[in-house]
Amino acid sequence: MSKYLEIPDVALTPKCLHKEAMAYMLEKHRSSSRMSVETYPSRSFKEMKEEEYIQILKDKAGRRFEMYGTVGEFLKNLKIYSRFSESYRYFKTPNEPYQADPIIY
């Protein structure tokens, strides 16, 4: 695949990652992992990697997050789960650009 078709990690936003993670997690585990906009990390998300943000969610959820595996495994499964055409409608993120990788036919 061309490097020009790959979406860089810095294009992903905490809001979109959080919405996708909440939809992926079991309903009974969602309440412990919810974050408001005020509790997002203070430093710019462009400076953070996706793994760091998911680690914050994991720390907030505590032991309930362990069933999803490591942070890397959760992130890998989340990317598989959330990459489908018009996913922005399902996750209600129409204003969050570049959240899905291009589909090459």
Short mmCIF file of C-alpha atoms in Angstrom, two decimals:
data_model
loop_
_atom_site.label_atom_id
_atom_site.label_comp_id
_atom_site.label_asym_id
_atom_site.label_seq_id
_atom_site.Cartn_x
_atom_site.Cartn_y
_atom_site.Cartn_z
CA MET A 1 0.00 0.00 0.00
CA SER A 2 1.26 3.46 -0.78
CA LYS A 3 2.42 5.57 2.14
CA TYR A 4 0.19 8.35 0.83
CA LEU A 5 -2.93 6.27 1.45
CA GLU A 6 -2.10 5.57 5.08
CA ILE A 7 -3.84 7.74 7.65
CA PRO A 8 -1.31 9.03 10.20
CA ASP A 9 -2.06 8.42 13.87
CA VAL A 10 -2.06 12.15 14.54
CA ALA A 11 -5.16 12.52 12.34
CA LEU A 12 -7.24 10.61 14.88
CA THR A 13 -8.94 12.69 17.56
CA PRO A 14 -9.60 11.79 21.19
CA LYS A 15 -13.31 12.43 20.73
CA CYS A 16 -13.60 9.94 17.89
CA LEU A 17 -11.38 7.34 19.57
CA HIS A 18 -13.46 7.65 22.73
CA LYS A 19 -16.77 7.22 20.88
CA GLU A 20 -15.46 4.19 19.00
CA ALA A 21 -14.10 2.65 22.20
CA MET A 22 -17.39 3.20 24.04
CA ALA A 23 -19.32 1.50 21.23
CA TYR A 24 -16.85 -1.41 21.21
CA MET A 25 -16.91 -2.03 24.97
CA LEU A 26 -19.67 -3.95 26.68
CA GLU A 27 -22.45 -1.71 27.95
CA LYS A 28 -21.88 -2.55 31.62
CA HIS A 29 -18.22 -1.46 31.31
CA ARG A 30 -18.89 1.81 29.53
CA SER A 31 -19.94 3.86 32.55
CA SER A 32 -16.56 3.44 34.28
CA SER A 33 -14.66 4.57 31.17
CA ARG A 34 -16.65 7.63 30.19
CA MET A 35 -14.71 10.86 29.99
CA SER A 36 -15.93 14.39 29.55
CA VAL A 37 -14.15 16.85 27.30
CA GLU A 38 -12.66 18.52 30.39
CA THR A 39 -10.94 15.28 31.45
CA TYR A 40 -9.16 14.71 28.14
CA PRO A 41 -5.38 14.94 28.51
CA SER A 42 -4.09 18.49 28.81
CA ARG A 43 -1.35 18.12 26.23
CA SER A 44 -2.18 18.21 22.57
CA PHE A 45 -3.44 14.94 21.11
CA LYS A 46 -1.01 15.43 18.24
CA GLU A 47 1.78 14.89 20.76
CA MET A 48 0.18 11.69 22.06
CA LYS A 49 0.02 8.32 20.43
CA GLU A 50 -3.19 6.31 20.24
CA GLU A 51 -1.78 3.81 22.74
CA GLU A 52 -1.28 6.54 25.34
CA TYR A 53 -4.88 7.67 25.02
CA ILE A 54 -6.22 4.11 25.26
CA GLN A 55 -3.99 3.63 28.33
CA ILE A 56 -5.79 6.57 29.95
CA LEU A 57 -9.13 4.86 29.24
CA LYS A 58 -7.75 1.60 30.63
CA ASP A 59 -6.56 3.29 33.82
CA LYS A 60 -9.97 4.89 34.25
CA ALA A 61 -11.81 1.58 33.71
CA GLY A 62 -9.57 -0.39 36.07
CA ARG A 63 -9.81 -4.18 36.15
CA ARG A 64 -12.85 -4.22 33.86
CA PHE A 65 -10.59 -3.40 30.93
CA GLU A 66 -8.47 -6.54 31.36
CA MET A 67 -10.94 -8.69 29.43
CA TYR A 68 -10.02 -6.73 26.28
CA GLY A 69 -6.34 -7.69 26.53
CA THR A 70 -3.43 -5.31 26.38
CA VAL A 71 -3.69 -1.75 25.14
CA GLY A 72 -2.17 -2.80 21.80
CA GLU A 73 -4.63 -5.66 21.37
CA PHE A 74 -7.57 -3.42 22.24
CA LEU A 75 -6.42 -0.77 19.78
CA LYS A 76 -5.92 -3.33 17.02
CA ASN A 77 -9.40 -4.78 17.57
CA LEU A 78 -10.89 -1.28 17.80
CA LYS A 79 -9.42 -0.38 14.41
CA ILE A 80 -10.86 -3.54 12.86
CA TYR A 81 -14.23 -2.87 14.52
CA SER A 82 -14.48 0.77 13.48
CA ARG A 83 -13.24 0.69 9.88
CA PHE A 84 -16.25 0.29 7.65
CA SER A 85 -17.81 2.59 5.09
CA GLU A 86 -19.86 5.44 6.53
CA SER A 87 -18.81 4.56 10.07
CA TYR A 88 -19.10 8.25 10.96
CA ARG A 89 -22.89 7.86 10.84
CA TYR A 90 -22.89 4.95 13.28
CA PHE A 91 -20.46 6.62 15.69
CA LYS A 92 -22.11 10.04 15.21
CA THR A 93 -18.85 11.75 14.27
CA PRO A 94 -19.62 13.48 10.95
CA ASN A 95 -17.37 16.42 11.80
CA GLU A 96 -14.32 14.27 12.57
CA PRO A 97 -12.38 13.94 9.31
CA TYR A 98 -9.99 11.17 8.31
CA GLN A 99 -11.19 8.57 10.78
CA ALA A 100 -11.32 5.66 8.34
CA ASP A 101 -8.62 4.24 6.14
CA PRO A 102 -9.34 4.43 2.41
CA ILE A 103 -10.76 1.29 0.84
CA ILE A 104 -8.69 0.13 -2.11
CA TYR A 105 -10.55 -1.96 -4.68
#
